[in-house]
Coordinates of C-alpha atoms and ligand atoms in Angstrom, one line a residue:
M285 CA 28.1 94.9 36.5
S286 CA 28.8 93.3 33.1
H287 CA 28.1 89.6 32.8
D288 CA 30.4 87.8 30.3
A289 CA 28.8 85.2 28.1
P290 CA 29.1 81.7 29.7
R291 CA 32.4 80.0 28.8
S292 CA 32.0 77.0 26.7
N293 CA 33.0 73.6 28.1
F294 CA 32.5 69.9 27.1
I295 CA 29.3 69.6 29.2
R296 CA 27.8 72.8 27.7
D297 CA 28.6 71.5 24.3
L298 CA 26.8 68.2 24.9
V299 CA 23.8 70.0 26.3
E300 CA 23.7 72.3 23.3
E301 CA 23.6 69.3 21.1
D302 CA 20.8 67.7 23.2
V303 CA 18.7 70.8 22.7
A304 CA 19.5 71.0 19.0
T305 CA 18.6 67.3 18.4
G306 CA 15.7 67.1 20.8
R307 CA 17.4 64.1 22.4
F308 CA 15.5 64.0 25.6
G309 CA 12.2 65.4 24.3
R310 CA 12.0 67.6 27.4
P311 CA 13.6 70.9 28.6
V312 CA 17.1 70.8 30.0
T313 CA 16.7 69.5 33.5
T314 CA 19.6 69.3 36.0
R315 CA 19.8 68.8 39.7
F316 CA 22.1 69.6 42.6
P317 CA 22.1 66.5 44.8
P318 CA 23.8 67.1 48.2
E319 CA 23.7 64.6 51.0
P320 CA 22.6 66.6 54.1
N321 CA 25.5 65.4 56.3
G322 CA 27.6 68.5 56.4
Y323 CA 27.7 72.2 55.4
P324 CA 28.2 73.0 51.8
H325 CA 31.6 74.0 50.7
L326 CA 33.4 75.6 47.7
G327 CA 33.4 72.3 45.8
H328 CA 29.6 72.4 46.0
V329 CA 29.7 75.9 44.7
K330 CA 31.3 74.5 41.5
S331 CA 28.5 72.0 41.1
I332 CA 25.7 74.5 42.0
V333 CA 27.0 77.1 39.5
L334 CA 27.3 74.4 36.8
N335 CA 23.9 72.8 37.3
F336 CA 21.9 76.0 37.9
G337 CA 23.8 77.9 35.3
L338 CA 23.0 75.3 32.6
A339 CA 19.3 75.3 33.5
R340 CA 19.3 79.1 33.4
D341 CA 21.2 79.4 30.1
F342 CA 19.1 76.9 28.3
G343 CA 15.7 77.9 29.7
G344 CA 15.4 74.6 31.7
R345 CA 15.0 73.6 35.3
C346 CA 17.2 72.7 38.1
N347 CA 16.1 70.8 41.2
L348 CA 17.7 70.9 44.7
R349 CA 17.5 67.3 45.7
F350 CA 18.6 66.0 49.0
D351 CA 20.3 62.6 48.6
D352 CA 19.1 61.6 52.0
T353 CA 19.3 57.8 52.0
N354 CA 21.5 57.2 55.0
P355 CA 19.7 57.5 58.3
V356 CA 22.8 57.6 60.4
T357 CA 24.5 60.8 59.3
E358 CA 21.8 63.1 58.1
D359 CA 20.2 66.1 59.8
M360 CA 17.7 68.8 59.1
K361 CA 20.2 71.5 60.1
Y362 CA 22.3 70.6 57.1
V363 CA 19.2 70.7 54.9
E364 CA 18.5 74.2 56.1
A365 CA 22.1 75.3 55.6
M366 CA 22.1 74.0 52.1
K367 CA 18.8 75.7 51.2
A368 CA 20.0 79.0 52.6
D369 CA 23.4 78.8 50.9
V370 CA 22.0 78.0 47.5
R371 CA 19.7 81.0 47.8
W372 CA 22.5 83.2 49.1
L373 CA 24.5 82.2 46.0
G374 CA 21.7 83.6 43.9
Y375 CA 19.8 80.6 42.7
A376 CA 16.2 79.6 43.2
P377 CA 15.6 75.9 42.8
D378 CA 12.7 74.9 40.6
A379 CA 11.8 72.3 43.2
E380 CA 13.1 71.2 46.6
L381 CA 13.0 67.4 46.6
Y382 CA 14.1 64.6 48.9
A383 CA 15.3 61.1 47.8
S384 CA 13.7 59.9 51.0
D385 CA 10.3 60.8 49.5
Y386 CA 11.0 58.2 46.8
F387 CA 11.5 55.2 49.1
E388 CA 8.1 53.7 48.2
R389 CA 8.6 54.3 44.5
L390 CA 12.1 52.8 44.7
F391 CA 10.6 49.8 46.5
E392 CA 8.1 49.3 43.8
I393 CA 10.9 49.4 41.2
A394 CA 12.7 46.8 43.3
E395 CA 9.6 44.6 43.3
G396 CA 9.5 44.9 39.5
L397 CA 13.1 43.9 39.2
V398 CA 12.5 40.9 41.4
R399 CA 9.4 39.8 39.3
D400 CA 11.5 40.2 36.1
G401 CA 14.2 38.0 37.6
K402 CA 16.6 40.9 37.6
A403 CA 17.1 41.1 41.4
Y404 CA 17.2 38.6 44.3
V405 CA 17.4 38.5 48.1
D406 CA 20.8 37.5 49.3
S407 CA 21.0 36.1 52.8
Q408 CA 24.8 36.0 53.1
N409 CA 26.5 38.2 55.6
E410 CA 28.5 41.3 54.7
E411 CA 31.8 39.4 54.7
Q412 CA 30.6 36.6 52.6
I413 CA 29.2 39.1 50.1
R414 CA 32.5 40.9 50.0
E415 CA 34.5 37.8 49.4
G416 CA 32.1 36.6 46.7
R417 CA 32.7 39.7 44.7
G418 CA 36.2 38.6 43.6
T419 CA 38.9 41.1 42.7
V420 CA 39.8 43.2 39.7
T421 CA 41.8 40.3 38.4
S422 CA 39.6 37.4 39.3
A423 CA 35.9 36.8 38.8
G424 CA 33.5 36.7 41.7
T425 CA 31.4 33.7 42.7
D426 CA 27.6 33.4 42.6
S427 CA 25.8 33.6 45.9
P428 CA 24.1 30.3 47.0
Y429 CA 20.9 32.4 47.2
R430 CA 21.2 33.6 43.6
G431 CA 18.8 31.0 42.3
R432 CA 15.9 31.9 44.5
S433 CA 12.6 32.1 42.6
P434 CA 10.9 35.4 42.0
E435 CA 8.1 34.3 44.3
E436 CA 10.4 33.5 47.2
N437 CA 12.3 36.8 46.6
L438 CA 9.2 38.8 46.5
D439 CA 8.0 37.3 49.8
L440 CA 11.3 37.9 51.5
L441 CA 11.5 41.5 50.1
R442 CA 8.1 42.4 51.5
R443 CA 8.9 40.9 54.9
M444 CA 12.1 42.9 54.9
R445 CA 10.1 46.0 54.5
A446 CA 7.6 44.9 57.1
G447 CA 10.4 44.9 59.6
E448 CA 10.5 41.1 60.2
F449 CA 14.3 40.9 60.0
P450 CA 17.2 42.4 61.9
D451 CA 19.9 44.6 60.2
G452 CA 22.1 42.6 57.9
A453 CA 19.9 39.5 57.7
H454 CA 19.1 40.0 54.0
V455 CA 19.9 42.4 51.2
L456 CA 18.4 42.9 47.8
R457 CA 20.9 42.6 45.0
A458 CA 20.7 43.2 41.3
K459 CA 21.2 40.0 39.3
I460 CA 23.7 41.0 36.7
D461 CA 27.1 39.2 36.3
M462 CA 29.5 38.0 39.0
A463 CA 32.3 38.0 36.5
H464 CA 31.6 41.5 35.1
P465 CA 34.9 43.4 34.4
N466 CA 33.4 46.4 36.2
M467 CA 33.3 45.3 39.9
V468 CA 30.4 47.6 40.5
M469 CA 28.3 45.4 38.2
R470 CA 28.9 42.2 40.2
D471 CA 25.3 42.0 41.6
P472 CA 25.4 45.3 43.3
L473 CA 23.4 45.8 46.5
L474 CA 20.2 47.7 46.1
L475 CA 18.4 47.7 49.4
R476 CA 19.6 46.9 53.0
I477 CA 17.8 46.7 56.3
R478 CA 18.5 49.5 58.7
H479 CA 16.6 49.8 61.9
A480 CA 17.6 53.4 62.6
P481 CA 15.5 56.5 62.8
H482 CA 15.8 58.7 59.7
Y483 CA 15.7 62.5 60.2
R484 CA 12.6 62.8 58.0
R485 CA 11.0 59.3 57.9
G486 CA 11.4 58.5 61.5
S487 CA 11.4 54.8 62.3
E488 CA 8.7 53.7 60.0
W489 CA 11.0 52.8 57.1
C490 CA 13.7 50.2 57.4
V491 CA 14.8 49.1 53.9
Y492 CA 17.3 51.8 52.7
P493 CA 18.4 52.1 49.1
L494 CA 22.1 52.2 48.5
Y495 CA 23.6 55.2 46.8
D496 CA 23.7 53.7 43.3
F497 CA 20.1 52.4 43.5
A498 CA 18.7 55.7 44.8
H499 CA 20.7 58.2 42.8
G500 CA 20.1 57.3 39.1
L501 CA 16.5 56.4 39.7
S502 CA 15.8 59.6 41.6
D503 CA 17.2 61.4 38.5
A504 CA 15.0 59.4 36.3
I505 CA 11.9 60.0 38.4
E506 CA 12.5 63.7 38.2
G507 CA 13.0 63.7 34.5
I508 CA 16.6 64.9 34.7
T509 CA 18.3 65.1 31.3
R510 CA 22.0 65.1 32.1
S511 CA 23.2 64.0 35.5
L512 CA 26.4 65.8 36.3
C513 CA 28.7 64.2 38.8
T514 CA 32.4 64.1 39.8
L515 CA 34.9 61.7 38.4
E516 CA 34.8 59.2 41.2
F517 CA 31.4 58.1 40.0
K518 CA 32.7 57.0 36.6
D519 CA 32.6 53.3 37.5
G520 CA 29.0 53.8 38.7
R521 CA 27.9 54.8 35.2
D522 CA 27.2 51.2 34.1
I523 CA 24.9 50.5 37.0
Y524 CA 23.2 53.9 36.5
E525 CA 22.4 53.0 32.9
W526 CA 21.4 49.5 33.8
L527 CA 18.9 50.6 36.4
V528 CA 17.2 53.4 34.5
R529 CA 16.8 51.0 31.6
E530 CA 15.6 48.0 33.5
A531 CA 13.2 50.2 35.4
G532 CA 11.6 51.1 32.1
F533 CA 12.2 54.9 31.9
E534 CA 11.8 56.4 28.5
R535 CA 14.7 58.6 27.3
P536 CA 16.3 58.3 30.7
P537 CA 19.0 60.7 32.0
T538 CA 22.6 60.1 31.3
Q539 CA 25.5 60.7 33.5
I540 CA 28.5 62.9 32.7
E541 CA 31.5 63.1 34.9
F542 CA 33.7 66.1 35.5
A543 CA 36.8 66.8 37.6
R544 CA 36.0 68.0 41.1
L545 CA 37.3 71.3 42.4
E546 CA 40.5 70.9 44.3
L547 CA 42.0 74.1 45.7
E548 CA 45.5 74.7 47.0
Y549 CA 46.0 74.8 50.8
T550 CA 42.4 73.6 51.2
V551 CA 40.6 70.4 52.1
L552 CA 37.2 70.0 50.5
S553 CA 35.5 66.9 52.0
K554 CA 32.7 67.2 54.4
R555 CA 34.1 64.3 56.5
K556 CA 37.4 66.2 57.0
L557 CA 35.7 69.5 57.5
L558 CA 33.6 67.9 60.2
R559 CA 36.7 66.7 61.9
L560 CA 38.2 70.2 61.9
V561 CA 35.0 71.4 63.7
N562 CA 34.7 68.5 66.1
E563 CA 38.3 68.6 67.1
G564 CA 38.3 72.3 67.7
H565 CA 40.8 73.3 65.0
V566 CA 38.4 76.0 64.0
S567 CA 35.6 77.8 65.8
G568 CA 32.8 76.1 63.9
W569 CA 31.4 75.5 60.4
D570 CA 31.3 79.2 59.8
D571 CA 34.9 79.9 61.0
P572 CA 36.1 82.4 58.3
R573 CA 39.0 80.1 57.6
M574 CA 36.7 77.3 56.5
P575 CA 36.0 76.6 52.8
T576 CA 32.3 76.2 53.7
I577 CA 29.9 78.7 52.2
A578 CA 29.1 79.8 55.7
G579 CA 32.7 80.5 56.5
I580 CA 33.4 82.2 53.2
R581 CA 30.4 84.4 53.7
R582 CA 31.5 85.4 57.2
R583 CA 34.9 86.1 55.7
G584 CA 33.2 88.8 53.6
V585 CA 33.3 87.2 50.1
T586 CA 30.3 88.0 48.0
P587 CA 28.1 85.5 46.1
E588 CA 29.0 87.3 42.9
A589 CA 32.7 86.6 43.5
L590 CA 32.0 82.9 44.0
R591 CA 30.0 82.7 40.9
N592 CA 32.6 84.5 38.9
F593 CA 35.3 82.2 40.2
A594 CA 33.3 79.1 39.4
E595 CA 32.5 80.3 35.9
A596 CA 36.1 81.3 35.3
I597 CA 37.6 77.9 36.3
G598 CA 35.0 76.1 34.2
V599 CA 34.7 72.4 34.1
A600 CA 37.0 69.8 32.6
R601 CA 37.5 66.0 32.5
K602 CA 41.0 66.1 33.8
P603 CA 41.7 66.5 37.6
A604 CA 43.6 69.7 38.4
R605 CA 44.3 71.7 41.5
T606 CA 43.2 75.3 41.2
E607 CA 45.6 78.0 42.5
L608 CA 44.6 79.8 45.6
A609 CA 45.8 83.0 43.9
T610 CA 43.1 82.5 41.3
Y611 CA 40.4 82.3 43.9
E612 CA 41.7 85.3 45.7
H613 CA 41.9 87.2 42.4
Y614 CA 38.1 86.8 41.9
V615 CA 37.4 87.8 45.5
R616 CA 39.5 90.9 45.3
D617 CA 38.4 91.8 41.8
D618 CA 34.7 91.8 42.9
L619 CA 35.3 93.7 46.2
N620 CA 37.4 96.3 44.5
M621 CA 34.4 97.4 42.4
R622 CA 31.9 97.5 45.2
V623 CA 33.2 98.4 48.6
P624 CA 33.9 101.8 50.1
R625 CA 37.4 102.8 51.2
R626 CA 38.0 103.5 54.9
M627 CA 41.0 104.1 57.0
A628 CA 42.1 101.8 59.8
V629 CA 45.4 101.5 61.7
L630 CA 46.2 98.0 62.8
K631 CA 49.4 98.6 64.7
P632 CA 49.1 102.1 66.0
L633 CA 51.9 104.6 66.6
K634 CA 51.1 108.0 68.1
V635 CA 51.8 111.1 66.1
V636 CA 51.5 114.5 67.8
L637 CA 51.3 117.6 65.5
T638 CA 53.1 120.1 67.6
N639 CA 51.8 123.1 65.6
Y640 CA 48.2 122.0 65.4
P641 CA 45.9 123.7 68.0
E642 CA 45.1 121.7 71.1
G643 CA 41.5 120.6 71.4
Q644 CA 40.7 121.4 67.8
V645 CA 39.0 118.8 65.6
E646 CA 38.2 119.5 61.9
E647 CA 36.2 117.4 59.6
L648 CA 37.9 116.6 56.3
E649 CA 35.9 115.2 53.4
A650 CA 37.3 111.9 52.1
P651 CA 36.0 110.2 48.9
S652 CA 34.9 106.6 49.5
Y653 CA 35.8 105.3 46.1
P654 CA 38.8 105.8 43.8
H655 CA 38.4 107.3 40.3
D656 CA 38.3 104.0 38.5
V657 CA 35.3 102.7 40.5
P658 CA 32.0 103.9 39.1
L659 CA 30.5 104.6 42.5
E660 CA 30.2 107.8 44.4
G661 CA 30.2 108.9 48.0
S662 CA 32.3 110.4 50.6
R663 CA 32.4 110.7 54.4
P664 CA 33.7 113.2 56.9
V665 CA 37.0 112.2 58.6
P666 CA 38.0 114.0 61.7
F667 CA 41.5 115.4 62.0
S668 CA 43.1 116.4 65.2
R669 CA 46.4 117.2 66.9
E670 CA 47.0 113.6 67.9
L671 CA 46.8 110.9 65.3
W672 CA 47.5 107.2 64.9
I673 CA 49.6 106.0 62.0
E674 CA 50.8 102.5 61.2
R675 CA 53.9 101.5 63.1
D676 CA 55.2 99.9 59.9
D677 CA 54.9 103.3 58.1
F678 CA 57.8 104.7 60.1
M679 CA 61.4 103.7 60.1
E680 CA 64.1 105.5 62.1
E681 CA 66.8 104.4 59.7
P682 CA 65.0 103.9 56.4
P683 CA 66.7 101.8 53.7
K684 CA 66.6 102.9 50.1
K685 CA 63.1 102.5 48.5
F686 CA 61.3 103.0 51.8
F687 CA 59.3 106.1 51.0
R688 CA 57.2 106.5 54.2
L689 CA 57.8 108.5 57.3
A690 CA 61.3 108.8 58.7
P691 CA 63.1 111.5 60.8
G692 CA 63.2 114.8 59.0
R693 CA 61.1 113.5 56.1
E694 CA 57.8 114.9 54.8
V695 CA 54.9 112.6 53.7
R696 CA 51.3 113.1 52.9
L697 CA 48.5 112.0 55.3
R698 CA 45.9 110.7 52.9
Y699 CA 43.1 113.3 52.2
A700 CA 44.7 115.6 54.9
Y701 CA 48.0 117.4 55.1
F702 CA 51.7 117.0 54.6
I703 CA 53.5 116.3 57.8
T704 CA 57.2 116.3 58.7
C705 CA 58.8 114.2 61.4
Q706 CA 60.7 116.4 63.8
E707 CA 61.4 114.2 66.8
V708 CA 61.3 110.6 67.8
V709 CA 60.3 109.8 71.4
K710 CA 61.4 106.5 72.8
D711 CA 60.8 104.7 76.1
A712 CA 63.5 103.3 78.4
D713 CA 63.9 100.2 76.2
G714 CA 64.4 102.2 73.1
T715 CA 61.0 101.5 71.6
V716 CA 59.5 104.3 69.6
V717 CA 56.4 105.5 71.4
E718 CA 55.6 108.8 69.7
L719 CA 56.5 110.9 66.8
R720 CA 56.4 114.7 67.1
C721 CA 55.7 116.2 63.8
T722 CA 54.7 119.5 62.2
Y723 CA 52.0 119.8 59.6
D724 CA 51.7 122.3 56.8
P725 CA 48.3 124.1 56.9
A726 CA 48.7 125.1 53.3
T727 CA 48.5 121.5 52.1
R728 CA 44.9 120.8 53.3
G729 CA 43.4 118.1 51.1
G730 CA 46.7 116.6 50.4
D731 CA 48.4 118.9 47.8
A732 CA 51.0 121.6 48.2
P733 CA 50.2 124.9 46.5
D734 CA 53.9 125.4 45.7
G735 CA 53.9 122.2 43.8
R736 CA 56.4 120.4 46.0
K737 CA 56.1 116.6 46.0
V738 CA 56.4 113.9 48.7
Q739 CA 57.2 110.4 47.9
G740 CA 55.0 108.7 50.4
T741 CA 51.3 108.8 51.3
I742 CA 50.2 107.1 54.5
H743 CA 46.8 106.5 56.2
W744 CA 45.9 107.6 59.7
V745 CA 43.0 108.1 62.1
S746 CA 42.3 110.8 64.6
A747 CA 43.3 109.7 68.1
A748 CA 40.6 112.0 69.5
R749 CA 37.9 110.2 67.6
A750 CA 39.1 106.7 66.7
L751 CA 37.2 103.6 67.6
D752 CA 39.0 100.7 69.1
A753 CA 38.5 97.6 67.1
E754 CA 39.6 93.9 67.1
V755 CA 40.9 92.8 63.7
R756 CA 41.2 89.2 62.8
L757 CA 43.9 88.5 60.2
Y758 CA 43.3 85.2 58.4
E759 CA 45.8 83.2 56.5
R760 CA 45.5 79.9 54.7
L761 CA 44.3 77.2 57.0
F762 CA 46.9 74.7 55.8
S763 CA 50.6 75.3 55.1
V764 CA 51.0 72.9 52.1
L765 CA 49.5 72.9 48.6
D766 CA 47.8 69.5 49.0
P767 CA 46.9 68.9 52.7
E768 CA 45.5 65.5 51.9
D769 CA 48.8 64.3 50.6
V770 CA 50.1 62.6 53.8
P771 CA 52.3 59.5 54.4
E772 CA 50.5 56.3 55.4
G773 CA 49.5 56.5 59.1
E774 CA 49.7 60.3 59.3
D775 CA 46.9 62.8 59.2
F776 CA 46.0 65.9 57.2
T777 CA 45.7 67.9 60.4
K778 CA 49.5 67.8 60.7
H779 CA 49.5 70.4 57.9
L780 CA 47.4 72.9 59.7
N781 CA 49.0 76.4 59.6
P782 CA 49.6 77.5 63.2
D783 CA 49.4 81.2 62.1
S784 CA 46.1 80.9 60.2
L785 CA 44.5 83.4 62.6
V786 CA 46.3 86.4 64.1
V787 CA 44.1 88.5 66.4
V788 CA 45.0 92.2 66.6
R789 CA 43.4 94.0 69.5
G790 CA 43.6 97.8 69.9
A791 CA 43.4 98.6 66.2
K792 CA 42.1 102.1 65.5
V793 CA 39.4 102.7 62.9
E794 CA 37.8 105.9 61.7
P795 CA 34.5 106.8 63.5
S796 CA 32.3 106.6 60.4
L797 CA 32.3 102.8 60.8
R798 CA 30.3 103.0 63.9
D799 CA 27.0 103.7 62.0
D800 CA 27.3 100.8 59.5
P801 CA 25.3 97.6 59.9
P802 CA 27.1 94.4 60.9
G803 CA 28.4 92.5 57.9
S804 CA 29.5 95.7 56.1
R805 CA 32.4 95.3 53.8
Y806 CA 35.3 97.7 53.2
Q807 CA 38.7 98.2 51.8
F808 CA 40.9 99.5 54.6
E809 CA 43.2 101.6 52.5
R810 CA 46.6 100.1 51.9
T811 CA 45.8 97.2 54.2
G812 CA 43.2 94.9 52.6
Y813 CA 39.6 94.0 52.3
F814 CA 37.6 93.6 55.5
V815 CA 34.1 92.8 56.7
S816 CA 32.6 93.6 60.1
D817 CA 31.9 90.3 61.9
A818 CA 28.1 90.1 62.2
E819 CA 28.5 87.5 65.0
D820 CA 31.0 89.1 67.4
S821 CA 30.9 92.9 66.7
R822 CA 29.3 95.2 69.3
P823 CA 28.5 98.9 68.5
D824 CA 31.4 100.2 70.5
A825 CA 33.6 97.1 70.1
P826 CA 33.6 96.3 66.4
V827 CA 35.4 93.2 65.1
F828 CA 36.7 93.0 61.5
N829 CA 37.6 90.0 59.5
R830 CA 40.2 90.3 56.8
T831 CA 38.7 88.9 53.7
V832 CA 41.8 89.1 51.5
G833 CA 44.9 91.3 51.5
L834 CA 46.0 93.8 49.0
R835 CA 49.4 93.3 47.5
D836 CA 51.8 95.2 49.6
S837 CA 54.5 96.8 47.5
W838 CA 57.0 97.2 50.3
A839 CA 56.6 93.5 51.4
K840 CA 57.4 92.6 47.8
V841 CA 60.5 94.8 47.6
K842 CA 61.7 93.5 51.0
G843 CA 61.1 89.9 50.1
S844 CA 62.9 90.1 46.8
Ligands
LIG1114 P1 32.2 65.4 50.2 O1 33.3 64.6 49.7 O2 32.5 66.8 50.7 O3 31.4 64.7 51.2 P2 30.2 64.7 48.3 O4 30.5 64.6 46.9 O5 30.1 63.5 49.1 O6 31.3 65.7 48.9 P3 27.5 65.5 48.3 O7 26.8 66.4 49.2 O8 27.1 64.1 48.1 O9 29.0 65.6 48.7 O10 27.6 66.2 46.8 C1 26.7 67.1 46.3 C2 27.1 67.4 44.9 O11 28.2 68.3 45.0 C3 27.5 66.2 44.1 O12 27.0 66.3 42.8 C4 29.0 66.2 44.1 O13 29.5 65.6 43.0 C5 29.3 67.7 44.1 N1 30.6 68.0 44.7 C6 31.0 67.7 45.9 N2 32.3 68.1 46.1 C7 32.7 68.7 45.0 C8 33.9 69.3 44.5 N3 35.0 69.3 45.2 N4 33.9 69.8 43.2 C9 32.8 69.7 42.5 N5 31.6 69.2 42.8 C10 31.6 68.6 44.1
LIG1115 MG1 29.9 62.2 50.4

């Protein structure tokens, strides 16, 4: 598969300049820094592709670093999921690192700041600290503890670490400027006491670094060159620069912000995704409707499609919502070139070929790929007197432009024969239960030797040999473009799409599918792209998830 040259963007341009000028005096070094408090999602894919892609393209390094500085919400299962998903996406981190391994180093840096008079222990409570910060329009006020001597601060800081004080008794703050125009710079908190077990450090550590303190310094410790983050960290850039400078790092990393991925009909926030799971709106983190990598994978999307999507949307400074159609385009485009074609009938209607011998089954050969896909292969497809076709492929009174089966009309059964509908059998309610048709033996393979044409070609499976399957038809999980846009007091869950999952039981699929491993992907001809569900499929009771639909020409005509 061809790989286009990486598209240029403002970050790539800056990195190119760094390399040309030798700005950092070390190879391009990036990091992907998730907090292990949820499963990674499509937004993370954007960041992963950006960070790992830059390292790859400039011959540098990219670390996977867990930003695990909050003992309350983090868990090893999220670490494992993140590692597996990064690898599945096709990237091998140059190092797997944990901010929680830097606690000692960060503490030493804190001691250094205290000695230099750049940090102090504040003993106000949370509320007093908040009030003292002032507002955007008014300066804050100095803490009464701001004047403590370095010796007193150092003593208190060490006793904080030794576990002498309860949560909230003291915090360490940077000593910057309580009237700074950037609120973040008004003596930000650096360390706080937390007597809570950490998933990696257990209970031995109790002075936890705050995000701003841990993040930039972790970057600096690792020798990161450009620290790429999303726009909400823009105000944090001042403290980032202050800390790496005061801590004495040579040629420290610098932060660049870019617009996060926002996608139509989708929420991308671990907190909200966690709620969908906990409240049972979805079956789990890997529900195929979830924008998590686990869900996307179970839906049948390939890592290549995700990478292509992320590369194509690029990065920019300005926030924008990406169209769902763009995402689906890259999913379809990738599957089109790689998956075999098969036949499956979702809503079966029985067809009996009255002139076909009873009990006979013949094997027809069907190509697995169309001409424009550079892959080869075929499989035998059994053909018999009784067949299933799609209920929607028949209309008793067809309107203009409906070219499929109708009374008296001849159509092609794909790869098989021409058939003509002779009789419609209905039940007492008037529901069509069976079509009695004749087939033309001279049209074997799907062409008439006399050159006569038919307007419609439909798919089918042999009733004698079909497998019964469950098919799960997925639609967008939310029914509005921006599910997070809700009036005050209301909740994003009100926008959940009640029809996001339609389960079809009793679908009929061709028997060749029985031999494929779970997780195999297909195009069901004329229907869409599907993947066998590795979790729920059984050899004689397969389950298929719809990855993405094809565009249905009739639905378009009907809708217009
Ligand atoms: P969430 O809001 O889902 O909790 P987060 O930013 O808090 O996301 P982290 O695990 O802390 O999640 O983020 C890891 C990395 O992924 C960060 O560099 C973050 O900026 C990036 N990231 C997270 N969400 C997106 C997104 N929607 N688009 C681009 N990058 C993202
Ligand atoms: Mg977060």
